């Protein structure tokens, strides 16, 4: 809130509180044409921090094996869907942006995200430099046969959110990843109930757009179906004030400046691990448990089940508020060491 200026005129004190300046978002980083997209990411090749049955490969291997491709319309990032019983896990890619961000508006246009498949665990997210310090927001995430997306935050202790200001369904309110009253590593989450927000439903509808605004007071996320994308986004002049109530909004008893900083953008698709491979989760993931006794056994022996486990990215842009003094760093900070950017243990 701007200060209230007290103006003295001929002995009279006139108090005026100027209106908040309307946010004007300007493009800070465009991940560019599909041909340039991958140059703005580092490929993560270490063991999966979430203990997934996955082998993350480097850029050269991904290009040679067709796990990443580009054309004039989109970037493709997929997984191995042909190898039977891979010894080191099913091959996939996990990429982390070279740019580091503080505040801004992240807008991604996808024609396809990984489809529903038993054992899959795709995510599009942002994470700080030394998790859980620096925070995490999962913009798109789900496992196996879930037919909805859930947006979530993960922090150190001392961050809770209100249950108002959004159209989604609140799941949990304590963002602390070890909150004693919640299941381990859940954080605070808001479900977007639309079946078109995730997996097969998203893909069958022709994809869509996710927009996430990050300010000093919290986060807001909107999901737009392909036929409902605001014209200002298409024109490159996004105006969140003109959009509907967000699907998810995170505000409340939380110092967001203390909990979130220097975040990088991540795409990944893993398998099984601490969430999708949890025995209780596997047993309650539709008919998955009837197909194989364990997640790893199914993923290892059913490569064709993952033919739809790929991302098609049409565009990814990061905007900053021209009125803000703390916005997108746009790569001004060095990338956090890969060994320190630890993926949180989802539940």
Coordinates of N, CA and C in Angstrom, one line a residue, residues 59-69 79-80:
X59 N 21.3 -33.8 -22.8 CA 20.7 -33.2 -24.0 C 21.1 -34.0 -25.2
X60 N 22.4 -34.4 -25.3 CA 22.8 -35.1 -26.5 C 22.1 -36.4 -26.6
X61 N 22.0 -37.2 -25.5 CA 21.3 -38.4 -25.6 C 19.8 -38.3 -25.9
X62 N 19.2 -37.2 -25.3 CA 17.8 -37.0 -25.5 C 17.5 -36.6 -27.0
X63 N 18.4 -35.9 -27.6 CA 18.2 -35.6 -29.0 C 18.4 -36.8 -29.9
X64 N 19.4 -37.6 -29.6 CA 19.8 -38.7 -30.4 C 18.6 -39.8 -30.3
X65 N 18.0 -39.9 -29.2 CA 17.0 -41.0 -29.0 C 15.6 -40.4 -29.2
X66 N 15.5 -39.2 -29.6 CA 14.2 -38.6 -29.9 C 13.3 -38.2 -28.7
X67 N 13.9 -38.2 -27.5 CA 13.2 -37.8 -26.3 C 12.9 -36.3 -26.3
X68 N 13.7 -35.5 -27.1 CA 13.4 -34.1 -27.3 C 13.5 -33.8 -28.8
X69 N 12.6 -33.1 -29.3 CA 12.6 -32.6 -30.7 C 12.0 -31.3 -30.8
X79 N 9.4 -39.4 -23.2 CA 10.0 -40.4 -22.4 C 10.2 -41.6 -23.3
X80 N 11.0 -42.6 -22.9 CA 11.2 -43.8 -23.6 C 9.9 -44.7 -23.5

